[in-house]
Coordinates of C-alpha atoms and ligand atoms in Angstrom, one line a residue:
Chain A
M296 CA 0.0 0.0 0.0
F297 CA 2.9 2.3 0.9
L298 CA 4.5 2.0 -2.5
A299 CA 1.2 2.2 -4.4
L300 CA 0.1 5.4 -2.6
K301 CA 3.5 7.0 -3.1
E302 CA 3.5 6.2 -6.8
I303 CA -0.1 7.5 -7.3
K304 CA 0.8 10.6 -5.4
K305 CA 3.9 11.2 -7.5
E306 CA 2.5 10.2 -10.8
K307 CA -0.7 12.2 -10.6
F308 CA -1.3 12.7 -14.3
R309 CA -0.9 9.0 -15.2
S310 CA -3.0 7.9 -12.3
G311 CA -5.6 10.5 -13.1
L312 CA -5.8 9.2 -16.7
I313 CA -6.4 5.6 -15.5
I314 CA -8.9 6.8 -12.9
A315 CA -10.7 8.9 -15.5
M316 CA -11.0 5.8 -17.7
I317 CA -12.4 3.7 -14.8
V318 CA -14.8 6.6 -13.9
L319 CA -16.2 6.6 -17.4
I320 CA -16.5 2.9 -17.6
S321 CA -18.0 2.4 -14.2
Y322 CA -20.4 5.3 -14.8
L323 CA -21.5 3.7 -18.1
I324 CA -21.9 0.3 -16.4
F325 CA -23.9 1.8 -13.5
I326 CA -26.2 3.7 -15.8
L327 CA -26.7 0.7 -18.1
T328 CA -27.4 -1.5 -15.1
S329 CA -30.0 1.1 -13.8
L330 CA -31.5 1.3 -17.2
A331 CA -31.6 -2.5 -17.5
L332 CA -33.3 -2.8 -14.1
G333 CA -35.6 0.1 -14.9
M334 CA -36.7 -1.6 -18.2
A335 CA -37.0 -4.9 -16.5
R336 CA -39.3 -3.4 -13.9
E337 CA -41.4 -1.6 -16.5
N338 CA -42.0 -5.0 -17.9
T339 CA -42.8 -6.8 -14.7
D340 CA -43.8 -4.2 -12.0
A341 CA -47.6 -5.0 -12.3
I342 CA -47.2 -8.7 -12.4
N343 CA -44.9 -8.6 -9.4
S344 CA -47.3 -6.4 -7.5
W345 CA -50.1 -8.9 -7.6
G346 CA -48.5 -11.4 -5.2
V347 CA -49.1 -14.3 -7.5
A348 CA -46.9 -17.5 -7.7
K349 CA -48.7 -19.6 -10.3
I350 CA -50.9 -18.7 -13.2
T351 CA -53.1 -20.9 -15.3
L352 CA -53.6 -20.0 -18.9
S353 CA -55.1 -21.7 -22.0
S354 CA -52.7 -24.2 -23.1
N355 CA -52.7 -22.8 -26.6
A356 CA -52.1 -19.2 -25.5
N357 CA -48.3 -19.4 -26.0
V358 CA -47.8 -18.3 -22.4
D359 CA -49.3 -14.9 -23.2
M360 CA -52.0 -13.8 -20.8
R361 CA -53.6 -11.6 -23.4
Q362 CA -54.2 -14.6 -25.6
S363 CA -55.7 -16.8 -22.9
F364 CA -59.4 -17.4 -22.4
L365 CA -60.7 -19.9 -19.7
T366 CA -64.2 -21.2 -19.5
Q367 CA -65.9 -21.6 -16.1
K368 CA -65.0 -25.3 -16.3
Q369 CA -61.4 -24.7 -17.2
A370 CA -61.0 -22.1 -14.4
G371 CA -62.2 -24.7 -11.9
T372 CA -63.2 -23.9 -8.4
L373 CA -61.3 -21.1 -6.8
S374 CA -60.1 -21.2 -3.2
K375 CA -59.3 -17.9 -1.4
N376 CA -55.8 -18.2 -2.7
E377 CA -56.9 -17.9 -6.3
A378 CA -58.2 -15.0 -8.4
Y379 CA -59.5 -14.4 -11.8
L380 CA -57.7 -11.9 -14.1
G381 CA -58.8 -10.8 -17.5
E382 CA -56.3 -8.9 -19.6
T383 CA -56.7 -7.2 -22.9
P384 CA -54.9 -4.5 -24.8
V385 CA -56.8 -1.2 -25.1
V386 CA -56.4 2.3 -26.4
A387 CA -57.5 5.1 -24.2
E388 CA -58.8 8.2 -25.9
A389 CA -59.9 11.5 -24.5
K390 CA -60.2 15.1 -25.7
G391 CA -57.1 17.1 -25.3
H392 CA -54.9 13.9 -24.8
Q393 CA -53.0 11.8 -27.2
Q394 CA -54.1 8.2 -27.7
Q395 CA -52.7 6.0 -25.1
S396 CA -52.0 2.3 -25.4
A397 CA -52.6 0.3 -22.2
F398 CA -53.5 -3.1 -20.9
F399 CA -56.9 -3.3 -19.3
V400 CA -56.8 -5.8 -16.4
G401 CA -60.2 -6.9 -15.1
L402 CA -60.3 -8.1 -11.5
K403 CA -62.9 -9.3 -9.0
S404 CA -62.9 -6.8 -6.1
T405 CA -63.5 -9.6 -3.6
Q406 CA -60.4 -11.6 -4.7
F407 CA -56.9 -11.2 -3.4
I408 CA -55.3 -9.5 -6.4
A409 CA -57.7 -6.6 -6.3
K410 CA -57.1 -6.2 -2.6
K411 CA -53.4 -6.2 -3.2
I412 CA -53.3 -3.2 -5.5
K413 CA -51.9 -0.3 -3.5
L414 CA -53.6 3.1 -4.3
E415 CA -51.5 6.2 -4.4
S416 CA -54.6 8.3 -4.4
G417 CA -58.4 8.0 -4.9
H418 CA -60.4 4.9 -4.1
R419 CA -60.9 1.4 -5.4
V420 CA -63.1 0.4 -8.4
R421 CA -66.8 0.1 -7.4
H422 CA -68.6 0.3 -10.7
S423 CA -68.1 -1.1 -14.2
H424 CA -66.9 2.2 -15.6
E425 CA -64.5 3.1 -12.9
V426 CA -60.8 2.5 -13.3
V427 CA -57.6 2.7 -11.3
V428 CA -54.7 3.5 -13.5
D429 CA -50.9 3.5 -13.5
D430 CA -49.5 6.9 -12.6
A431 CA -47.8 7.1 -15.9
L432 CA -51.1 8.6 -17.1
K433 CA -50.7 11.3 -14.5
L434 CA -47.5 12.3 -16.3
K435 CA -49.6 12.4 -19.5
G436 CA -51.9 15.0 -17.9
Y437 CA -54.7 12.9 -16.5
Q438 CA -56.1 13.6 -13.1
L439 CA -58.6 11.9 -10.7
G440 CA -62.1 12.3 -12.0
D441 CA -60.9 12.6 -15.6
S442 CA -62.5 10.2 -18.1
F443 CA -61.6 8.5 -21.3
K444 CA -63.0 6.1 -23.8
L445 CA -61.6 2.6 -24.2
N446 CA -61.6 1.0 -27.6
D447 CA -65.2 1.0 -29.0
D448 CA -67.0 1.0 -25.6
K449 CA -69.7 3.7 -25.8
T450 CA -69.6 4.7 -22.1
K451 CA -66.6 6.7 -20.8
F452 CA -64.4 5.4 -18.0
T453 CA -63.6 7.6 -15.0
I454 CA -60.3 7.5 -13.2
V455 CA -61.1 7.0 -9.5
G456 CA -57.6 6.1 -8.4
F457 CA -53.9 6.1 -9.2
T458 CA -51.5 3.4 -8.5
K459 CA -47.7 3.4 -8.7
R460 CA -45.5 1.3 -10.9
A461 CA -48.3 -0.6 -12.6
K462 CA -46.6 -1.4 -15.8
L463 CA -46.7 -4.6 -17.8
N464 CA -44.4 -5.0 -20.8
V465 CA -43.5 -1.3 -20.6
T466 CA -47.2 -0.4 -21.0
P467 CA -49.4 1.2 -18.3
V468 CA -52.1 -0.9 -16.8
I469 CA -55.7 0.2 -16.3
Y470 CA -57.4 -1.8 -13.6
G471 CA -61.2 -2.3 -13.7
Q472 CA -63.8 -5.0 -13.2
L473 CA -63.7 -8.5 -14.6
G474 CA -67.1 -7.9 -16.2
T475 CA -65.7 -4.9 -18.0
W476 CA -62.9 -7.1 -19.4
R477 CA -65.6 -9.4 -20.9
A478 CA -67.4 -6.4 -22.3
L479 CA -64.2 -4.9 -23.9
R480 CA -63.5 -8.3 -25.3
G481 CA -67.0 -8.6 -26.7
I482 CA -67.5 -11.9 -24.9
K483 CA -71.2 -12.9 -24.3
M484 CA -70.8 -16.6 -23.6
G485 CA -68.0 -19.0 -22.8
P486 CA -64.8 -17.6 -21.2
V487 CA -65.0 -16.1 -17.8
T488 CA -61.5 -14.9 -17.4
S489 CA -58.1 -14.8 -19.2
V490 CA -56.2 -16.6 -16.4
V491 CA -56.5 -17.9 -12.9
A492 CA -53.7 -16.7 -10.6
S493 CA -52.8 -18.3 -7.3
K494 CA -50.7 -17.1 -4.4
T495 CA -49.4 -20.5 -3.6
N496 CA -46.8 -22.6 -5.3
Q497 CA -48.8 -25.7 -4.7
Y498 CA -51.6 -24.6 -7.0
Q499 CA -51.9 -26.6 -10.2
S500 CA -54.7 -26.8 -12.7
H501 CA -55.6 -30.2 -14.2
Q502 CA -58.4 -29.1 -16.5
D503 CA -58.3 -29.9 -20.2
G504 CA -56.9 -27.1 -22.4
T505 CA -55.1 -25.4 -19.5
K506 CA -51.6 -25.1 -18.4
T507 CA -50.1 -23.7 -15.2
Y508 CA -47.0 -21.7 -15.2
T509 CA -44.8 -20.0 -12.6
R510 CA -44.8 -16.2 -12.5
Q511 CA -41.2 -16.2 -13.9
Q512 CA -42.2 -18.4 -16.9
I513 CA -44.9 -15.8 -17.7
I514 CA -42.4 -12.9 -17.3
N515 CA -39.8 -14.6 -19.5
K516 CA -42.3 -14.9 -22.3
L517 CA -43.2 -11.2 -22.2
P518 CA -42.5 -10.0 -25.8
G519 CA -39.0 -8.5 -26.0
Y520 CA -38.3 -9.0 -22.4
Q521 CA -35.5 -11.6 -22.6
A522 CA -33.9 -10.0 -25.6
Q523 CA -33.7 -6.7 -23.7
I524 CA -32.2 -8.3 -20.7
L525 CA -29.7 -10.2 -22.8
T526 CA -28.7 -7.1 -24.6
F527 CA -28.0 -5.2 -21.4
V528 CA -26.2 -8.2 -19.8
L529 CA -24.0 -8.5 -22.8
M530 CA -23.1 -4.8 -22.9
I531 CA -22.4 -4.7 -19.2
G532 CA -20.4 -7.9 -19.4
F533 CA -18.3 -6.5 -22.3
L534 CA -17.7 -3.3 -20.4
M535 CA -16.5 -5.2 -17.4
V536 CA -14.1 -7.2 -19.5
I537 CA -12.9 -3.9 -21.1
S538 CA -12.3 -2.4 -17.7
M539 CA -10.2 -5.5 -16.8
I540 CA -8.2 -5.2 -20.0
I541 CA -7.6 -1.4 -19.4
I542 CA -6.3 -2.1 -15.9
A543 CA -4.2 -4.9 -17.2
V544 CA -2.6 -2.9 -20.0
F545 CA -2.0 0.3 -18.0
L546 CA -0.6 -1.5 -15.0
Y547 CA 1.5 -3.7 -17.3
I548 CA 3.0 -0.6 -19.0
L549 CA 3.6 1.0 -15.6
T550 CA 5.2 -2.1 -14.3
L551 CA 7.5 -2.6 -17.3
Q552 CA 8.9 0.9 -16.7
K553 CA 9.6 0.0 -13.1
L554 CA 11.3 -3.4 -13.7
P555 CA 14.8 -2.1 -13.2
N556 CA 13.8 -0.5 -10.0
Y557 CA 12.1 -3.6 -8.9
A558 CA 15.1 -5.7 -9.9
V559 CA 17.3 -3.5 -7.6
L560 CA 14.8 -3.9 -4.7
R561 CA 14.8 -7.7 -5.3
A562 CA 18.7 -7.6 -5.2
Q563 CA 18.4 -5.8 -1.9
G564 CA 16.3 -8.7 -0.6
I565 CA 12.8 -7.0 -0.7
P566 CA 10.5 -10.0 -1.1
S567 CA 8.5 -10.4 -4.3
K568 CA 5.3 -10.3 -2.3
V569 CA 5.9 -6.6 -1.3
L570 CA 6.2 -5.7 -5.0
V571 CA 3.2 -7.9 -5.9
G572 CA 1.3 -6.2 -3.1
A573 CA 2.2 -2.8 -4.4
T574 CA 0.9 -3.7 -7.9
I575 CA -2.3 -5.2 -6.6
S576 CA -3.0 -2.3 -4.2
Q577 CA -2.2 0.1 -7.0
S578 CA -4.8 -1.5 -9.1
F579 CA -7.2 -1.6 -6.1
L580 CA -6.7 2.1 -5.3
L581 CA -7.1 3.3 -8.9
V582 CA -10.2 1.3 -9.5
A583 CA -11.7 2.1 -6.1
S584 CA -11.2 5.8 -6.7
G585 CA -12.7 5.5 -10.1
L586 CA -15.7 3.6 -8.7
I587 CA -16.3 6.2 -6.0
I588 CA -16.3 9.0 -8.6
G589 CA -18.4 6.9 -10.9
T590 CA -20.9 6.3 -8.1
V591 CA -21.1 10.1 -7.3
L592 CA -21.8 10.8 -11.0
T593 CA -24.5 8.1 -11.0
A594 CA -26.1 9.5 -7.9
V595 CA -26.1 12.9 -9.5
T596 CA -27.6 11.5 -12.7
G597 CA -30.3 9.7 -10.6
L598 CA -31.3 13.1 -9.1
V599 CA -31.6 15.0 -12.3
I600 CA -32.9 12.3 -14.6
P601 CA -36.5 12.9 -15.8
A602 CA -39.1 10.5 -14.4
Q603 CA -40.0 9.2 -17.9
V604 CA -36.6 7.6 -18.3
P605 CA -37.0 4.1 -17.1
M606 CA -34.0 4.0 -14.7
A607 CA -34.1 2.2 -11.4
F608 CA -31.2 2.7 -9.0
N609 CA -30.9 -0.3 -6.8
I610 CA -28.1 0.1 -4.4
P611 CA -27.5 -3.6 -3.6
L612 CA -27.4 -4.4 -7.3
L613 CA -25.0 -1.5 -8.1
A614 CA -22.9 -2.5 -5.2
V615 CA -22.6 -6.0 -6.6
V616 CA -21.8 -4.5 -10.0
G617 CA -19.1 -2.3 -8.5
L618 CA -17.6 -5.2 -6.7
V619 CA -17.5 -7.2 -9.9
I620 CA -15.6 -4.3 -11.6
L621 CA -13.2 -4.3 -8.7
V622 CA -12.7 -8.1 -9.0
M623 CA -12.2 -7.8 -12.7
A624 CA -9.5 -5.1 -12.2
L625 CA -7.8 -7.3 -9.6
I626 CA -7.8 -10.1 -12.1
G627 CA -6.4 -7.7 -14.7
S628 CA -3.6 -6.9 -12.4
L629 CA -2.5 -10.5 -12.4
I630 CA -0.7 -10.0 -15.7
P631 CA 1.7 -7.3 -14.4
V632 CA 2.0 -9.3 -11.2
K633 CA 3.3 -12.2 -13.2
T634 CA 5.9 -9.9 -14.7
V635 CA 6.9 -8.7 -11.2
L636 CA 7.3 -12.2 -10.0
N637 CA 9.7 -12.9 -12.9
V638 CA 11.9 -9.9 -12.2
D639 CA 15.6 -11.0 -12.3
P640 CA 17.9 -9.0 -10.1
V641 CA 20.9 -10.0 -12.1
S642 CA 19.4 -8.1 -15.0
V643 CA 20.4 -4.8 -13.4
M644 CA 23.7 -5.8 -11.8
G645 CA 25.8 -4.8 -14.8
G646 CA 24.8 -1.2 -14.6
E647 CA 23.6 1.4 -17.2
Chain B
M34 CA 35.0 -18.0 10.6
S35 CA 35.2 -15.8 7.6
A36 CA 32.2 -13.8 6.4
F37 CA 32.8 -15.1 2.9
S38 CA 34.5 -18.1 1.5
V39 CA 34.6 -18.6 -2.2
K40 CA 36.1 -21.9 -3.4
N41 CA 37.0 -22.8 -7.0
V42 CA 34.3 -20.6 -8.6
N43 CA 34.0 -20.6 -12.3
Q44 CA 31.5 -18.7 -14.3
I45 CA 30.8 -19.3 -17.9
F46 CA 28.2 -17.3 -19.9
G47 CA 26.8 -18.6 -23.1
S48 CA 28.0 -21.5 -25.2
G49 CA 29.7 -22.3 -28.4
T50 CA 31.3 -19.3 -30.1
A51 CA 29.5 -16.9 -27.7
K52 CA 31.0 -18.7 -24.7
V53 CA 32.6 -16.3 -22.2
H54 CA 34.6 -17.8 -19.4
V55 CA 34.6 -15.0 -16.9
L56 CA 35.8 -16.4 -13.6
H57 CA 38.6 -19.0 -13.5
D58 CA 38.8 -21.1 -10.3
V59 CA 38.4 -18.1 -8.1
N60 CA 39.2 -18.5 -4.4
F61 CA 38.5 -15.7 -2.0
E62 CA 38.0 -15.1 1.7
A63 CA 36.8 -12.0 3.4
E64 CA 36.8 -11.4 7.2
S65 CA 34.6 -9.3 9.2
G66 CA 36.3 -6.0 10.2
T67 CA 38.2 -5.8 6.9
L68 CA 37.7 -3.9 3.7
S69 CA 38.6 -6.0 0.6
L70 CA 39.1 -4.2 -2.7
I71 CA 38.8 -6.1 -5.9
M72 CA 40.2 -4.2 -8.8
G73 CA 40.2 -4.9 -12.5
P74 CA 39.5 -3.4 -15.8
S75 CA 36.0 -3.1 -17.3
G76 CA 34.7 -6.5 -18.4
S77 CA 37.0 -8.5 -16.2
G78 CA 34.1 -10.0 -14.2
K79 CA 33.9 -7.8 -11.1
T80 CA 30.2 -7.3 -11.2
T81 CA 29.7 -11.0 -12.0
F82 CA 31.8 -11.9 -9.0
L83 CA 29.8 -9.6 -6.7
T84 CA 26.5 -11.0 -8.1
I85 CA 27.7 -14.5 -7.2
I86 CA 28.9 -13.7 -3.7
G87 CA 25.6 -11.8 -3.2
G88 CA 23.7 -15.0 -3.9
L89 CA 21.9 -13.6 -7.0
L90 CA 23.7 -15.8 -9.4
T91 CA 24.7 -19.5 -9.0
P92 CA 28.1 -20.0 -10.4
T93 CA 28.8 -22.6 -13.1
S94 CA 30.9 -24.4 -10.6
G95 CA 32.4 -23.9 -7.2
T96 CA 30.9 -23.0 -3.8
V97 CA 30.2 -19.7 -2.0
T98 CA 29.8 -19.8 1.8
V99 CA 28.4 -16.9 3.7
N100 CA 28.4 -16.8 7.5
G101 CA 29.3 -20.5 7.4
I102 CA 26.4 -21.6 5.2
D103 CA 26.8 -22.6 1.5
Y104 CA 24.3 -20.7 -0.8
N105 CA 23.3 -24.1 -2.2
Q106 CA 21.9 -24.9 1.2
R107 CA 19.8 -21.8 1.3
S108 CA 16.4 -21.6 -0.4
K109 CA 15.5 -18.7 -2.6
K110 CA 13.5 -17.2 0.2
Q111 CA 16.4 -17.6 2.7
R112 CA 18.7 -15.9 0.2
D113 CA 16.3 -13.1 -0.1
A114 CA 16.1 -12.8 3.7
L115 CA 19.9 -12.9 3.9
R116 CA 20.2 -10.0 1.5
L117 CA 17.6 -8.1 3.3
E118 CA 19.0 -8.7 6.8
A119 CA 22.7 -9.1 6.4
I120 CA 23.9 -7.8 3.0
G121 CA 24.0 -4.2 2.0
F122 CA 24.2 -4.0 -1.8
V123 CA 25.4 -0.9 -3.5
L124 CA 24.8 -1.5 -7.1
Q125 CA 26.5 0.0 -10.1
A126 CA 23.1 1.2 -11.4
Y127 CA 21.3 2.7 -8.4
H128 CA 17.7 2.7 -10.0
L129 CA 16.3 4.4 -6.9
L130 CA 12.5 4.2 -7.1
P131 CA 11.5 7.4 -8.9
Y132 CA 8.4 8.0 -6.8
L133 CA 10.0 7.8 -3.4
T134 CA 11.7 10.8 -1.9
V135 CA 15.1 10.2 -0.3
A136 CA 13.4 9.9 3.1
D137 CA 10.8 7.4 1.7
Q138 CA 13.6 5.2 0.4
F139 CA 14.5 4.5 4.0
T140 CA 10.8 4.3 5.1
L141 CA 10.4 1.5 2.6
V142 CA 13.2 -0.5 4.3
D143 CA 11.3 0.1 7.7
K144 CA 8.1 -1.3 6.1
V145 CA 9.8 -4.5 5.0
K146 CA 12.3 -4.8 7.8
P147 CA 11.0 -3.0 10.9
K148 CA 13.8 -4.0 13.2
G149 CA 17.6 -3.6 13.4
N150 CA 17.9 -0.6 11.1
L151 CA 19.9 2.4 11.9
T152 CA 18.4 4.8 14.4
K153 CA 17.4 8.2 13.3
A154 CA 20.5 9.7 14.8
E155 CA 22.8 7.2 13.1
L156 CA 21.1 7.7 9.8
N157 CA 21.4 11.4 10.1
Q158 CA 25.1 10.9 10.8
V159 CA 25.5 8.8 7.7
L160 CA 23.6 11.3 5.6
E161 CA 25.7 14.2 7.1
T162 CA 28.9 12.4 6.3
L163 CA 27.8 11.7 2.7
G164 CA 26.6 15.3 2.4
I165 CA 23.1 14.4 1.4
R166 CA 21.1 15.3 4.6
S167 CA 19.5 18.3 3.0
L168 CA 18.1 16.2 0.2
L169 CA 15.7 14.1 2.3
H170 CA 12.6 15.5 0.6
K171 CA 13.8 15.4 -2.9
Y172 CA 12.9 12.8 -5.5
P173 CA 15.7 10.9 -7.4
S174 CA 14.9 12.9 -10.5
E175 CA 15.9 16.1 -8.7
L176 CA 19.3 14.7 -7.8
S177 CA 22.6 14.6 -9.7
S178 CA 24.0 11.2 -10.3
G179 CA 26.7 11.7 -7.7
Q180 CA 23.9 12.5 -5.2
Q181 CA 21.9 9.5 -6.3
Q182 CA 25.0 7.3 -5.8
R183 CA 25.4 8.6 -2.3
V184 CA 21.7 8.0 -1.5
A185 CA 22.1 4.4 -2.8
I186 CA 25.1 4.0 -0.5
A187 CA 23.1 5.3 2.5
R188 CA 20.2 3.1 1.5
A189 CA 22.5 0.0 1.5
L190 CA 23.9 0.9 4.9
Y191 CA 20.5 1.7 6.5
P192 CA 19.5 -1.9 7.4
N193 CA 22.8 -2.0 9.3
P194 CA 24.0 -5.1 7.4
A195 CA 27.0 -7.2 8.6
I196 CA 28.2 -7.4 5.1
I197 CA 28.6 -4.7 2.5
L198 CA 29.0 -5.4 -1.2
A199 CA 29.6 -2.3 -3.3
D200 CA 29.9 -2.2 -7.1
E201 CA 31.8 0.8 -8.3
P202 CA 30.5 2.9 -5.4
T203 CA 32.5 5.9 -6.5
A204 CA 32.0 5.9 -10.2
A205 CA 30.0 9.2 -10.2
L206 CA 31.9 10.9 -7.4
D207 CA 34.6 13.6 -7.5
G208 CA 37.9 13.4 -5.6
P209 CA 36.8 14.8 -2.2
R210 CA 33.6 12.6 -2.2
V211 CA 35.7 9.5 -3.1
K212 CA 37.7 10.2 0.1
V213 CA 34.5 10.6 2.1
V214 CA 33.0 7.3 0.8
G215 CA 36.4 5.5 1.1
S216 CA 36.8 6.5 4.8
L217 CA 33.1 5.7 5.5
L218 CA 33.5 2.2 4.1
K219 CA 36.8 1.8 5.9
S220 CA 35.3 2.9 9.2
L221 CA 32.4 0.5 8.8
A222 CA 34.9 -2.3 8.6
T223 CA 37.2 -1.2 11.4
D224 CA 34.9 0.5 13.8
H225 CA 31.7 -1.5 13.2
H226 CA 33.3 -4.9 12.4
K227 CA 31.6 -5.4 9.1
A228 CA 32.9 -7.3 6.1
V229 CA 33.2 -4.9 3.3
V230 CA 33.9 -6.0 -0.3
V231 CA 34.2 -3.3 -2.9
V232 CA 34.8 -4.0 -6.6
T233 CA 36.0 -1.1 -8.7
H234 CA 38.3 0.1 -11.3
D235 CA 38.8 3.3 -9.3
S236 CA 42.4 3.3 -8.0
R237 CA 41.5 6.3 -5.7
L238 CA 40.1 3.8 -3.3
I239 CA 43.3 1.8 -2.8
E240 CA 44.4 3.8 0.2
F241 CA 41.4 2.7 2.2
T242 CA 41.8 -1.0 1.7
D243 CA 43.0 -3.8 3.9
H244 CA 43.3 -6.4 1.2
L245 CA 43.7 -5.7 -2.5
Y246 CA 42.9 -8.2 -5.2
E247 CA 43.3 -7.9 -8.8
M248 CA 41.2 -9.4 -11.5
Q249 CA 42.6 -10.1 -14.9
E250 CA 40.6 -9.4 -18.0
A251 CA 38.5 -12.3 -19.2
Y252 CA 40.1 -14.5 -21.9
Ligands
LIG247 N1 24.4 -12.4 -18.2 C1 25.5 -12.4 -19.0 N2 25.5 -13.1 -20.1 C2 26.5 -13.2 -20.9 N3 27.7 -12.5 -20.7 C3 27.8 -11.8 -19.6 C4 26.7 -11.7 -18.7 N4 27.0 -10.9 -17.6 C5 28.3 -10.6 -17.9 N5 28.7 -11.1 -19.0 C6 30.1 -10.9 -19.6 O1 31.0 -11.2 -18.6 C7 32.1 -10.3 -18.6 C8 32.3 -9.6 -17.3 O2 31.2 -8.7 -17.0 P1 31.1 -7.9 -15.7 O3 31.1 -8.9 -14.6 O4 30.0 -7.0 -15.8 O5 32.5 -7.1 -15.7 P2 32.9 -5.8 -14.9 O6 31.9 -5.5 -13.9 O7 34.3 -6.1 -14.4 O8 32.9 -4.7 -15.9 C9 31.8 -9.3 -19.8 O9 32.5 -9.8 -20.9 C10 30.3 -9.5 -20.0 O10 30.0 -9.2 -21.3
LIG248 MG1 30.7 -3.9 -13.5

């Protein structure tokens, strides 16, 4: 640590360059991670807020709740742990507002999912043309008491409540009654719900034409979801490898320049582990400083970023990401360490 | 027991037409309390000899015994420890760490070897003698090569080693400084009972020596 600190102090410019590089990379990684998490949440916030573990869909719905229709018989008998849920894509339209795509989710107010929805303001749905909506619509200028039309339904719907983070597949959710779902779908006979969702992991449907999935299976099948996650993970992974290479290259160059000095120290009996320790702590100090500055930048970004940008700053997740960057850098410092271990004191004995 | 005992040492570098036979059956002893001066022209093998008796290079043949123990019986780690604790190396090329001030060069020794080093007063005395006490807060790049050489000498003496091996310790020094370094090395032998071995082509050091050896040019 002594040698590393002294060197960083003396070589401010070089160290500054490396730190600047780490700052940029870690900042980029932090922002990408927050974006990835934000996007993931906008895909899954609603479904995660329902408190469901298992969901039964039509077996031919391709694990897509919107494509699922269950008859009364297929839905089976529900215990208090199960609930109906009807989902359909809708377009909300009102004077003075742009058209808004959304998912209408019809629920039975007596069942657990409807009770689980947390209201930010207003009250729960009591009538067929009352809705509780994601607060994204608030950002679009809607207020409590405002109304809009949904698809071709003649009667207007009134916003009676707002709820936070109710997004499904990056689209705001409009909660209403299950009967309204049937009306919007134009169903007169037959299906009673899109899916049956259960709180418990033990729940399993055995009816013909149905299949029960875990919540994660449903999430993984959300259109575009996995491709998005994969894209982000790849970018983040590459950046981490790049940070490792940068540290390896910079430290290697710095170490090469010091080899004669190190050789003299070895001749004087300074153990290799002191020099290895200096190299590793140098890498640690540079990366840690870079990470700290990157974190500050990320925090500042989090404060000034507009609410529309889907960024979620999750401190434990970012801490893990930071830790991985640190570990990558330490791995990167193994290349120069190998050089240090191979320093031959005899190489500098001759002089000049 | 002599500090050093070198028996029938040969050193051959390379092979075939590039073969250089540098040391021929060299025998050598050095006692504590004496200063041995090994002189010879450039290329005669002085540095090679010092490298061998410092335990950095294993000779092609022959044995080197330090403090009664053959180098062959010491592990690499033990040889490192010996050089750290007991041998003060003054190298021909000083290569002082560029990012350590003169004072920090000594602090580094403290970090690695916390005990048995010179006291602050003793160090100041050495620095005073060598005329570099005012340079404590300078970086090597701010020093002349003569000043760097004297810092390297002080650095080698700081762990208070029983053995001092110096390679051309006066190469960068002018007349008066040569006398200062010569008498310092001499007094380390006589007054502090150290074994001092100096290899040099600098005849100005002859007046300080107890034993003078001459090395012939390699053939
Ligand atoms: N590692 C080596 N490989 C090959 N030849 C060497 C090596 N080290 C020294 N020599 C040769 O050994 C001879 C003696 O070198 P050296 O001990 O440095 O002499 P001096 O210090 O007396 O000037 C020179 O001819 C030199 O070229
Ligand atoms: Mg030489």
